[in-house]
Short mmCIF file of C-alpha atoms and ligand atoms in Angstrom, two decimals:
data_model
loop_
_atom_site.label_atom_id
_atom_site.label_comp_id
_atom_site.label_asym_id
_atom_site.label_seq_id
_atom_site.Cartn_x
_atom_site.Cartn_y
_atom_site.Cartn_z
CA UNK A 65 3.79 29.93 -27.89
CA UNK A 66 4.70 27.53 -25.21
CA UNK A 67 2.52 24.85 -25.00
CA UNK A 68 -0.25 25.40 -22.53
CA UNK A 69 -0.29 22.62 -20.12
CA UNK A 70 -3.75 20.65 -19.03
CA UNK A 71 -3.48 18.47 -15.57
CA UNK A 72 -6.79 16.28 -15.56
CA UNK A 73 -6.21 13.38 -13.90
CA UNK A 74 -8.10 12.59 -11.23
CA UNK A 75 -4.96 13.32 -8.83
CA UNK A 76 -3.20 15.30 -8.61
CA UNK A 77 -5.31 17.90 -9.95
CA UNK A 78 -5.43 21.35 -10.86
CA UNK A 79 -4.05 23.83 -7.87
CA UNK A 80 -5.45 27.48 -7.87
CA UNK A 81 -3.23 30.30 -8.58
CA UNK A 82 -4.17 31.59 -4.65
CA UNK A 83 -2.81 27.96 -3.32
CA UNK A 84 -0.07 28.02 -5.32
CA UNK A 85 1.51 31.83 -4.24
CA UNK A 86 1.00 30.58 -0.31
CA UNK A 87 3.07 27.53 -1.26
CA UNK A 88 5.43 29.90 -2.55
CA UNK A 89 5.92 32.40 -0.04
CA UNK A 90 8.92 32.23 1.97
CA UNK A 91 8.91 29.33 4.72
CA UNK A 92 8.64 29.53 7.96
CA UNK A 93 9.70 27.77 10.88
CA UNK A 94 7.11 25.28 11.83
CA UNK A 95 6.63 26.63 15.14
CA UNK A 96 6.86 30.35 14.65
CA UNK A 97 4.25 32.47 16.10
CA UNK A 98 3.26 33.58 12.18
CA UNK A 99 2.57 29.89 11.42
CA UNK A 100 0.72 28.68 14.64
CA UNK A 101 -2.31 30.10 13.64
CA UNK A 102 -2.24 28.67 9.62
CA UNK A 103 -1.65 25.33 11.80
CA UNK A 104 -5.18 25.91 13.74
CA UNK A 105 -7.16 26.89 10.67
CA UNK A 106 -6.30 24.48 8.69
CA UNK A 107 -6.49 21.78 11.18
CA UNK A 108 -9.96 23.66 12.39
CA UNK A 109 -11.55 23.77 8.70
CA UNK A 110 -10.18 19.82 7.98
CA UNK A 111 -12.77 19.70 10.65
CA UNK A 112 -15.57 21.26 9.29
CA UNK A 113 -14.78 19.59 5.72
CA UNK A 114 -14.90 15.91 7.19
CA UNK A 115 -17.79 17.06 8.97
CA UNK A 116 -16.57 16.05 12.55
CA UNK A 117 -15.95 16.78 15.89
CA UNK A 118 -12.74 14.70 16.64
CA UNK A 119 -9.40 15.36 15.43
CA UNK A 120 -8.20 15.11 11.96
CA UNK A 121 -4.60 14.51 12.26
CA UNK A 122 -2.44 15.71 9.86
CA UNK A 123 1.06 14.31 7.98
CA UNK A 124 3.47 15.03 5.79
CA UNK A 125 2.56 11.98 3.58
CA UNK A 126 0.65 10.96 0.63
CA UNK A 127 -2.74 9.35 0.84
CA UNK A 128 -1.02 6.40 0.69
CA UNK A 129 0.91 7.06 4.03
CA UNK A 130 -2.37 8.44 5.72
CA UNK A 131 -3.74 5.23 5.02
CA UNK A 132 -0.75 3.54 6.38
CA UNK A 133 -0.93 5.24 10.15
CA UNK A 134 -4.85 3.88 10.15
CA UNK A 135 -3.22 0.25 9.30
CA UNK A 136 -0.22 0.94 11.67
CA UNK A 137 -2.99 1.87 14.57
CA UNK A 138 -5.57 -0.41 14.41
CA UNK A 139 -4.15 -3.52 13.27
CA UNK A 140 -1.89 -5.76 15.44
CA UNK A 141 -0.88 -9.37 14.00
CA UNK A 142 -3.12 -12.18 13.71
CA UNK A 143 -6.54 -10.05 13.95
CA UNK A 144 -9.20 -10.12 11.76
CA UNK A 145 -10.09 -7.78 9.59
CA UNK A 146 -12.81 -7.08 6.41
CA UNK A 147 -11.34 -5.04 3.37
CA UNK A 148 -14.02 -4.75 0.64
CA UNK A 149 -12.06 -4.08 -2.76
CA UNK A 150 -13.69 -3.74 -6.21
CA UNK A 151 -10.39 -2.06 -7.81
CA UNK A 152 -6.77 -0.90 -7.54
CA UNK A 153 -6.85 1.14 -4.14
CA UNK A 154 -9.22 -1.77 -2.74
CA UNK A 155 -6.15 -4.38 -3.49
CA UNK A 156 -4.24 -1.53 -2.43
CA UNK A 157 -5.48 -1.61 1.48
CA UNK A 158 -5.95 -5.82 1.09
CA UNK A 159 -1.97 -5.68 1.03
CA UNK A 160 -1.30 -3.10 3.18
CA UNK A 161 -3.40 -4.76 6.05
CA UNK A 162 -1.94 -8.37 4.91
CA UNK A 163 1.44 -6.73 5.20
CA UNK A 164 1.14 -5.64 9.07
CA UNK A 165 -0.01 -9.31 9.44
CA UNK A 166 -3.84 -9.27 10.01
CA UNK A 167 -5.78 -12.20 8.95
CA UNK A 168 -7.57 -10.77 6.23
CA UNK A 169 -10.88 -11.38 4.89
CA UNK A 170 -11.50 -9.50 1.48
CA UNK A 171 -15.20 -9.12 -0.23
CA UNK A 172 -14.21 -8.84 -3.95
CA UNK A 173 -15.74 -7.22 -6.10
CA UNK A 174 -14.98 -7.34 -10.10
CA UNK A 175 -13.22 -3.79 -10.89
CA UNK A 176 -16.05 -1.46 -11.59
CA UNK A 177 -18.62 -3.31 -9.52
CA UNK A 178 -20.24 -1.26 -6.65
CA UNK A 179 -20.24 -2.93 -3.38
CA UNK A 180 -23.54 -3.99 -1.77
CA UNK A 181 -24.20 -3.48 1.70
CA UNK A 182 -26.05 -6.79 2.26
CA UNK A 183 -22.93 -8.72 0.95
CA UNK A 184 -20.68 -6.88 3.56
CA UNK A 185 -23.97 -7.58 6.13
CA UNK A 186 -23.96 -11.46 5.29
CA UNK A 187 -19.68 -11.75 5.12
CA UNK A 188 -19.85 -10.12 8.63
CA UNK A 189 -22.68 -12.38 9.51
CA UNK A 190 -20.50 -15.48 8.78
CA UNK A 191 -16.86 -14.25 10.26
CA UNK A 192 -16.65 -10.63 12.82
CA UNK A 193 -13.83 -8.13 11.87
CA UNK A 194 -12.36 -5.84 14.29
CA UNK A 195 -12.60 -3.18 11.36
CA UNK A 196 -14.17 -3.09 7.97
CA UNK A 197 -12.32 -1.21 5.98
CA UNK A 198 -13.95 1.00 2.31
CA UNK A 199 -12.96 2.93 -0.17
CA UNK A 200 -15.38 5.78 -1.27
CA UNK A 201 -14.44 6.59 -4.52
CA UNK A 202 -12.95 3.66 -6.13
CA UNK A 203 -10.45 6.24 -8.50
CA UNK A 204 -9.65 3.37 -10.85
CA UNK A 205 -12.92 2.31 -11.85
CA UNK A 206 -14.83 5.54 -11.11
CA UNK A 207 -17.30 3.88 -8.80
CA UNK A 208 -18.67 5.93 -5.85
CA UNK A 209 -19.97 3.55 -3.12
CA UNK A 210 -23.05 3.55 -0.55
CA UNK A 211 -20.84 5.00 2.39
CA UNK A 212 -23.25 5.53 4.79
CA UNK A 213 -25.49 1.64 3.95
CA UNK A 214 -22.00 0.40 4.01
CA UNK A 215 -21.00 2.04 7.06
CA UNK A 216 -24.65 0.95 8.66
CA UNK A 217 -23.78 -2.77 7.75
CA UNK A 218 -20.14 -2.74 9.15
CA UNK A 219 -21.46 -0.99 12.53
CA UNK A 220 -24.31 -3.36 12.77
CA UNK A 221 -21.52 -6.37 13.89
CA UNK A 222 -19.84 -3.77 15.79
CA UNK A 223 -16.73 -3.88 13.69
CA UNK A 224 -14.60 -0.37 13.10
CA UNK A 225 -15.38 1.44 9.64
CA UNK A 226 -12.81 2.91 7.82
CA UNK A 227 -13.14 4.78 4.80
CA UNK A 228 -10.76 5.64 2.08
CA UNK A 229 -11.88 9.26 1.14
CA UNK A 230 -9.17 9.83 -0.55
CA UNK A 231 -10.10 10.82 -4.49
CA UNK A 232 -13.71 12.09 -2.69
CA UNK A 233 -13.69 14.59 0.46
CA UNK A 234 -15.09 17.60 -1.00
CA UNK A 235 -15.97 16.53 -4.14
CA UNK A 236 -19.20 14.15 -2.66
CA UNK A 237 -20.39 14.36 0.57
CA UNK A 238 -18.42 12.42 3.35
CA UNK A 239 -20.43 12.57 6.66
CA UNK A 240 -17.95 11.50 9.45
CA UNK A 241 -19.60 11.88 12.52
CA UNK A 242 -23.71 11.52 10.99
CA UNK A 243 -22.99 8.12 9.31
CA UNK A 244 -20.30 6.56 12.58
CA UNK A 245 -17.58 6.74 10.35
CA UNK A 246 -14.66 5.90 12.73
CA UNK A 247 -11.41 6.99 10.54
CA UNK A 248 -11.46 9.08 7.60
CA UNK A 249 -8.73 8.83 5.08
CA UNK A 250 -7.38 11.47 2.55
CA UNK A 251 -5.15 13.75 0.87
CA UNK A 252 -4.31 17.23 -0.43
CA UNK A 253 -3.87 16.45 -4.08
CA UNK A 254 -7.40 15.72 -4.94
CA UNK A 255 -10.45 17.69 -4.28
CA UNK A 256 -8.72 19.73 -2.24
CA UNK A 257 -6.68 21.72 -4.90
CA UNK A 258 -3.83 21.33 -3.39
CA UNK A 259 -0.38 20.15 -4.22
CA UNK A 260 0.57 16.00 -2.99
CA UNK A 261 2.44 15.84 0.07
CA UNK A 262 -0.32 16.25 2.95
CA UNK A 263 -1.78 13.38 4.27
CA UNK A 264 -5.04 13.09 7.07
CA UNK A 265 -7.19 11.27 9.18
CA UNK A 266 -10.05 12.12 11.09
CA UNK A 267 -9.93 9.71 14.01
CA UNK A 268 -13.28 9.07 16.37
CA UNK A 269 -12.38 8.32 20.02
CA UNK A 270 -13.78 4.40 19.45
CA UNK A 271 -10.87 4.21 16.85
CA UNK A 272 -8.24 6.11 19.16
CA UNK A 273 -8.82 3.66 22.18
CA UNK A 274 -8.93 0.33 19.84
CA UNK A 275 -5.26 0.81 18.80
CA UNK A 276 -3.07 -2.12 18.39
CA UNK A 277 0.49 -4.03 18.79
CA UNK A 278 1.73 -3.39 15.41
CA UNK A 279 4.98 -0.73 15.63
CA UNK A 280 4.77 2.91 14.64
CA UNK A 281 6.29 6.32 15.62
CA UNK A 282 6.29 9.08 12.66
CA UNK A 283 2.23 7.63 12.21
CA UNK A 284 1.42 7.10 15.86
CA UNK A 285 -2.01 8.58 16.09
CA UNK A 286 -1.75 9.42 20.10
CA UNK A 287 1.68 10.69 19.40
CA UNK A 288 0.37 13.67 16.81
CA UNK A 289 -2.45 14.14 18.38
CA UNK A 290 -1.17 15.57 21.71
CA UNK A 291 1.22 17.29 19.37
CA UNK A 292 -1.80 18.70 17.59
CA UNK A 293 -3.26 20.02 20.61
CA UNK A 294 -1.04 22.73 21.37
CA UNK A 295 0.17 23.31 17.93
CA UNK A 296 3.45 21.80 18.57
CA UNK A 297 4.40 19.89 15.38
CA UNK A 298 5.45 16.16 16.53
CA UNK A 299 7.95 16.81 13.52
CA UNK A 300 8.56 19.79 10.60
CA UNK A 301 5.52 19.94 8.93
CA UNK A 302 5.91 20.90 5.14
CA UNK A 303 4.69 24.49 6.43
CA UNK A 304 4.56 25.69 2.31
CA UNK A 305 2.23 22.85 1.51
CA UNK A 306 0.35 23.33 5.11
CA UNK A 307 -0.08 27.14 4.11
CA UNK A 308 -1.04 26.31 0.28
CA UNK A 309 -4.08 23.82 2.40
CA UNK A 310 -5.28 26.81 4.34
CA UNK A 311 -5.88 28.73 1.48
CA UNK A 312 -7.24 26.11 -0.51
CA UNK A 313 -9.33 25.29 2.36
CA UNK A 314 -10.62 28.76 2.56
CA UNK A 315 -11.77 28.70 -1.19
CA UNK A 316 -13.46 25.72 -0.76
CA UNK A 317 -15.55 26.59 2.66
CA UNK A 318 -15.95 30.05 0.38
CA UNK A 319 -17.82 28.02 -2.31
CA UNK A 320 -19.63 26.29 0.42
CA UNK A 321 -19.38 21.99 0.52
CA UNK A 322 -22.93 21.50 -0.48
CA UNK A 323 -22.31 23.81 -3.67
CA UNK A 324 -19.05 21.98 -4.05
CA UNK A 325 -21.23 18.86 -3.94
CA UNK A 326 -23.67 20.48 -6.66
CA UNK A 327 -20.55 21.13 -9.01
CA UNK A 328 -18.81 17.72 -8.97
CA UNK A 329 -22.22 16.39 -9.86
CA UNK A 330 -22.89 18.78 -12.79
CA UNK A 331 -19.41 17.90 -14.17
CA UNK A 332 -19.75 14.50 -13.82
CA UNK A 333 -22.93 14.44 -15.74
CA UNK A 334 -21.38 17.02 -18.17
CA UNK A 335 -18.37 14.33 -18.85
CA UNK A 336 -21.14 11.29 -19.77
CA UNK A 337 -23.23 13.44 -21.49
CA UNK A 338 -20.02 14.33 -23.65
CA UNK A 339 -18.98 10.90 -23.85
CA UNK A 340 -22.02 9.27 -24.87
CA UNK A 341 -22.74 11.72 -27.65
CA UNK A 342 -19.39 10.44 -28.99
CA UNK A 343 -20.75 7.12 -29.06
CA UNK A 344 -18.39 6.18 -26.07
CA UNK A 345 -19.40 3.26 -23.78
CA UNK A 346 -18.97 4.48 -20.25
CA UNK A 347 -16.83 2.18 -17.59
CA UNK A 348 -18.21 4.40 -15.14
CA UNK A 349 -21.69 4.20 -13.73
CA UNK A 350 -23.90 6.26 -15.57
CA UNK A 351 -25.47 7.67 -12.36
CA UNK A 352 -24.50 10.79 -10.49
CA UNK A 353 -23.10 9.55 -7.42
CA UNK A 354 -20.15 9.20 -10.14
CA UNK A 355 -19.15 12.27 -9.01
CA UNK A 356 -15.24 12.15 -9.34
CA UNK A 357 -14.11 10.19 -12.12
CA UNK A 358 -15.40 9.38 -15.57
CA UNK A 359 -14.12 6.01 -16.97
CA UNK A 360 -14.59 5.42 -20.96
CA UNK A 361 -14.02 2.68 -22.71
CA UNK A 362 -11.78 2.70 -25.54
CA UNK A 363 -13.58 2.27 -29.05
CA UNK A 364 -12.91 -1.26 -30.64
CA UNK A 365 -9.73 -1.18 -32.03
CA UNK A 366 -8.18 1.36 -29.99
CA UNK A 367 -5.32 1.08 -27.53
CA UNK A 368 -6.61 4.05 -24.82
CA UNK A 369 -2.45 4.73 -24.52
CA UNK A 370 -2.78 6.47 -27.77
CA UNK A 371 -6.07 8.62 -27.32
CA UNK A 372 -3.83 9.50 -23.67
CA UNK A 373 -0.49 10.11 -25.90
CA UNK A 374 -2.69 11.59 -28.59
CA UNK A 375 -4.14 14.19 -26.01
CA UNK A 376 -0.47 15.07 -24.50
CA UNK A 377 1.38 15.24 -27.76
CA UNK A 378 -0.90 17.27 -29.52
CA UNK A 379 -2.71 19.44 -26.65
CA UNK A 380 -0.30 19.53 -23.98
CA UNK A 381 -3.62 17.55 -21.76
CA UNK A 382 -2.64 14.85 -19.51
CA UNK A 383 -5.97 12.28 -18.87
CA UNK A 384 -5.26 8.95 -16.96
CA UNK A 385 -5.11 5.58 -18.48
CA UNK A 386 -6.78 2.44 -16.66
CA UNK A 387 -4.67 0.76 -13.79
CA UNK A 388 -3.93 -2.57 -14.04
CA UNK A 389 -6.26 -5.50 -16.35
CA UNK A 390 -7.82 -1.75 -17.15
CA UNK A 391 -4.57 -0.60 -18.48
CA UNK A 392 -4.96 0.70 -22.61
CA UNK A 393 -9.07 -0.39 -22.15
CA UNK A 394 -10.08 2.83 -20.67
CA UNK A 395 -9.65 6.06 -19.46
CA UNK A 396 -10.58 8.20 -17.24
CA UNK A 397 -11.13 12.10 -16.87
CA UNK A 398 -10.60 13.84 -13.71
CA UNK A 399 -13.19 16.77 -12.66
CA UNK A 400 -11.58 16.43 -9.14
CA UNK A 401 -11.56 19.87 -7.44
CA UNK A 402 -10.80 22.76 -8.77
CA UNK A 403 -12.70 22.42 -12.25
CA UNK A 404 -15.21 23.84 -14.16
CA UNK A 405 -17.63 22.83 -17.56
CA UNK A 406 -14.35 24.14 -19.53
CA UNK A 407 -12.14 21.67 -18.32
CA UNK A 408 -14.85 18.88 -19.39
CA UNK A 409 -15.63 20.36 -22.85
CA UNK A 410 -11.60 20.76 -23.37
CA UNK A 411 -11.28 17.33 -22.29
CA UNK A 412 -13.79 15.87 -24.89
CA UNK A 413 -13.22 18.04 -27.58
CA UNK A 414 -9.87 16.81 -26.99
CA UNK A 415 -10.85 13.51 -27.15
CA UNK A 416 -13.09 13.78 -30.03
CA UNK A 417 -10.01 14.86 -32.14
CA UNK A 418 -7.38 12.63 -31.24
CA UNK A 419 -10.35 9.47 -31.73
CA UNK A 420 -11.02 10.85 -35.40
CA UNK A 421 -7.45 10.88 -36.28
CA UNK A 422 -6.89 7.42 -34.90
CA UNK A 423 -9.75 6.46 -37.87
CA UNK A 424 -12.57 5.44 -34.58
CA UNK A 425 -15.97 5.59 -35.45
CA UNK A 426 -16.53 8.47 -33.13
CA UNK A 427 -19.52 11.31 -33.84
CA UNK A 428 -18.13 14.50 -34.75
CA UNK A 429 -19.03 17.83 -33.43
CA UNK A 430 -22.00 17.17 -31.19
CA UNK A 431 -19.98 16.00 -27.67
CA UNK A 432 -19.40 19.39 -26.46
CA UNK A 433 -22.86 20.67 -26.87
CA UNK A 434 -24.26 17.69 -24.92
CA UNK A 435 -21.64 18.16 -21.88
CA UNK A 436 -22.67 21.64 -21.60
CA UNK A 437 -26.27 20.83 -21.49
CA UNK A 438 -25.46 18.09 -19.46
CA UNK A 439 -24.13 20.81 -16.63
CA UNK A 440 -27.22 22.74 -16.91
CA UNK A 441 -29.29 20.25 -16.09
CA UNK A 442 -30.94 20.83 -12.32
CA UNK A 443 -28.59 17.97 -10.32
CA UNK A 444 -31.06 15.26 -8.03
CA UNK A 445 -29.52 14.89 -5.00
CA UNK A 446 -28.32 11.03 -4.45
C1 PLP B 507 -5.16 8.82 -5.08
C2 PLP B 507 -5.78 7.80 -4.22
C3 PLP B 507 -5.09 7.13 -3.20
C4 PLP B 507 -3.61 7.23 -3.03
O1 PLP B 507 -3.16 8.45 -2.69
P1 PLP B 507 -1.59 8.77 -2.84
O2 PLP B 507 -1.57 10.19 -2.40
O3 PLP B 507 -1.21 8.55 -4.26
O4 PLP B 507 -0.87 7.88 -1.91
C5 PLP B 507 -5.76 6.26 -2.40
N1 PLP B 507 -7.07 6.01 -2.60
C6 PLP B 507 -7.76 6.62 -3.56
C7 PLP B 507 -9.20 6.29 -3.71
C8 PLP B 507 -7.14 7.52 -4.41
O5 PLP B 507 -7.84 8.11 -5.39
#
């Protein structure tokens, strides 16, 4: 038999059979009467998942490049600004804002630290930012932050709040409007089942009349949204990825957010359940606001590249290693999306046998029992 292949990384992840025949249909032209309406839905339910009432603009981009036309809008030279960073997408947005020339100020954090509001209160306190700018789920260390206490701190100076959302809108719940959050980043490849290669960012009027000097066309936010407005595509949308979104979209709003919500954090306590019956020591936060990601600590001894080889060679699964100083320490399984208890129990059963054979003082044959208690367990709201 061909080998059956796993995607659990925590992006990109899984993509429904549904999403993928949409993205396979035959394309259209971008502004074709049949498309116009996919457009509107999808741009209408983007909405209604970032739970606001401005625009979410939409690109052909990764989340990277979303990220990039918040940078490219709101920054101009020489201006101040507050990224808080306790990983790799944290350092990520440091350089991207040092890069369009703002002056900089970074709270850091130690990679897998969560980031306290009344550190981002005081920093504030001592030097004002035009815009603070947060990443929600921190994908490298598996660390889901306080959005809306951080949020609260960054409005109470009256700087801009900008979240990275990219690894965590529609897997934990992302209030744009209820907690002031001015831009919204993320990305199709994530919770939202979809293939890479759509970008968006829901923009609050405060953010669209604070834009900069720094140059920008293909990510000028005024620019696609007038576009937006009558459905005329500022350029050719990927229509087959836009169409695969609207379906996804539509399975997702099916589900309902809320019971999305429930599911990521069943799964996430399935995967430390599983893990700590192994005798594992979580990276992670063992709480369930860890939603997205679980990060594990290799066992002494063990290079976590060969429990990641280990999985791919012998079970066709594909987990992610740590990024950077976390790189062969850890790693980390997705339950991004489109995932249920089997993809957890797969994952650590997976796990379990590729530790034994690597001679780790792992315990045998109770790990999937305790993740699938673990997802029965009633989930507190956080
Ligand atoms: C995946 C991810 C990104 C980057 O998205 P790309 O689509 O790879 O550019 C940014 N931030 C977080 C938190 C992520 O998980």
């Amino acid at each position: 038999m061909a080998t059956k292949r796993y995607l659990f990384t925590p992006g990109p992840t899984p993509v429904p059979p549904e999403v993928l025949a949409a993205v396979g249909a035959p394309v259209v032209h971008h502004r074709a009467p049949e498309f116009l309406p996919v457009y509107e839905r999808v741009l209408d339910r983007l909405r209604e998942v970032c739970r606001t009432e401005s625009d979410v603009l939409l690109f052909g981009a990764s989340g990277t490049g979303a990220f990039e036309s918040a940078v490219a809008n709101l920054v101009s030279p020489g201006e101040r600004h507050l990224v808080v960073s306790a990983g790799s997408f944290g350092d990520r947005w440091v350089a991207m804002t040092t890069a369009f020339g703002a002056d900089v100020d970074v709270l850091r954090y130690a990679w897998g630290e969560t980031p306290d509001p009344d550190d981002l209160r005081a920093r504030l306190g001592e030097r004002e930012a035009k815009a603070v700018w947060f990443v929600q789920s921190e994908t490298s260390t598996g660390v889901v932050s306080n959005v809306p206490a951080l949020a609260a701190a960054a409005k109470e100076s009256g700087a801009l709040v900008v979240v990275d959302a990219v690894s965590s809108l529609g897997a934990v719940p992302c209030e744009t409007d209820a907690w002031g959050l001015d831009v919204v980043v993320s990305g199709s490849q994530k919770a939202l089942m979809s293939p890479p290669g759509l970008g968006l960012v829901a923009v609050s009027e405060t953010a669209l009349s604070a834009t900069g000097s720094s140059p920008r066309f293909y990510f000028d936010w005024e620019r696609t949204r007038k576009a937006q407005q009558t459905l005329d595509a500022p350029v050719t949308l990927p229509v087959s990825l836009v169409s695969g979104l609207d379906v996804a979209l539509d399975l997702l709003l099916e589900e309902g957010l809320e019971a999305a919500f429930d599911r990521h954090t069943r799964l996430g306590r399935a995967a430390r359940a599983g893990v700590k019956a192994l005798g594992l020591e979580l990276f992670s936060p063992d709480e369930d606001r860890s939603a997205v990601v679980t990060a594990v600590r290799a066992p002494a001894g063990v290079d976590s590249g060969d429990v990641i080889r280990g999985v791919r060679d012998r079970f066709g699964i594909t987990i992610a290693n740590g990024q950077g100083e976390l790189k062969g320490k850890i790693f980390r399984l997705g339950h991004i999306g489109w995932f249920d208890v089997f993809d957890i129990t797969t994952q650590i059963g997976a796990v379990e046998l590729v530790l034994a054979d690597l001679g780790a003082d792992v315990e045998r044959g109770v790990a999937v029992t305790a993740a699938l208690e673990g997802f029965s367990a009633e989930p507190s709201r956080t």
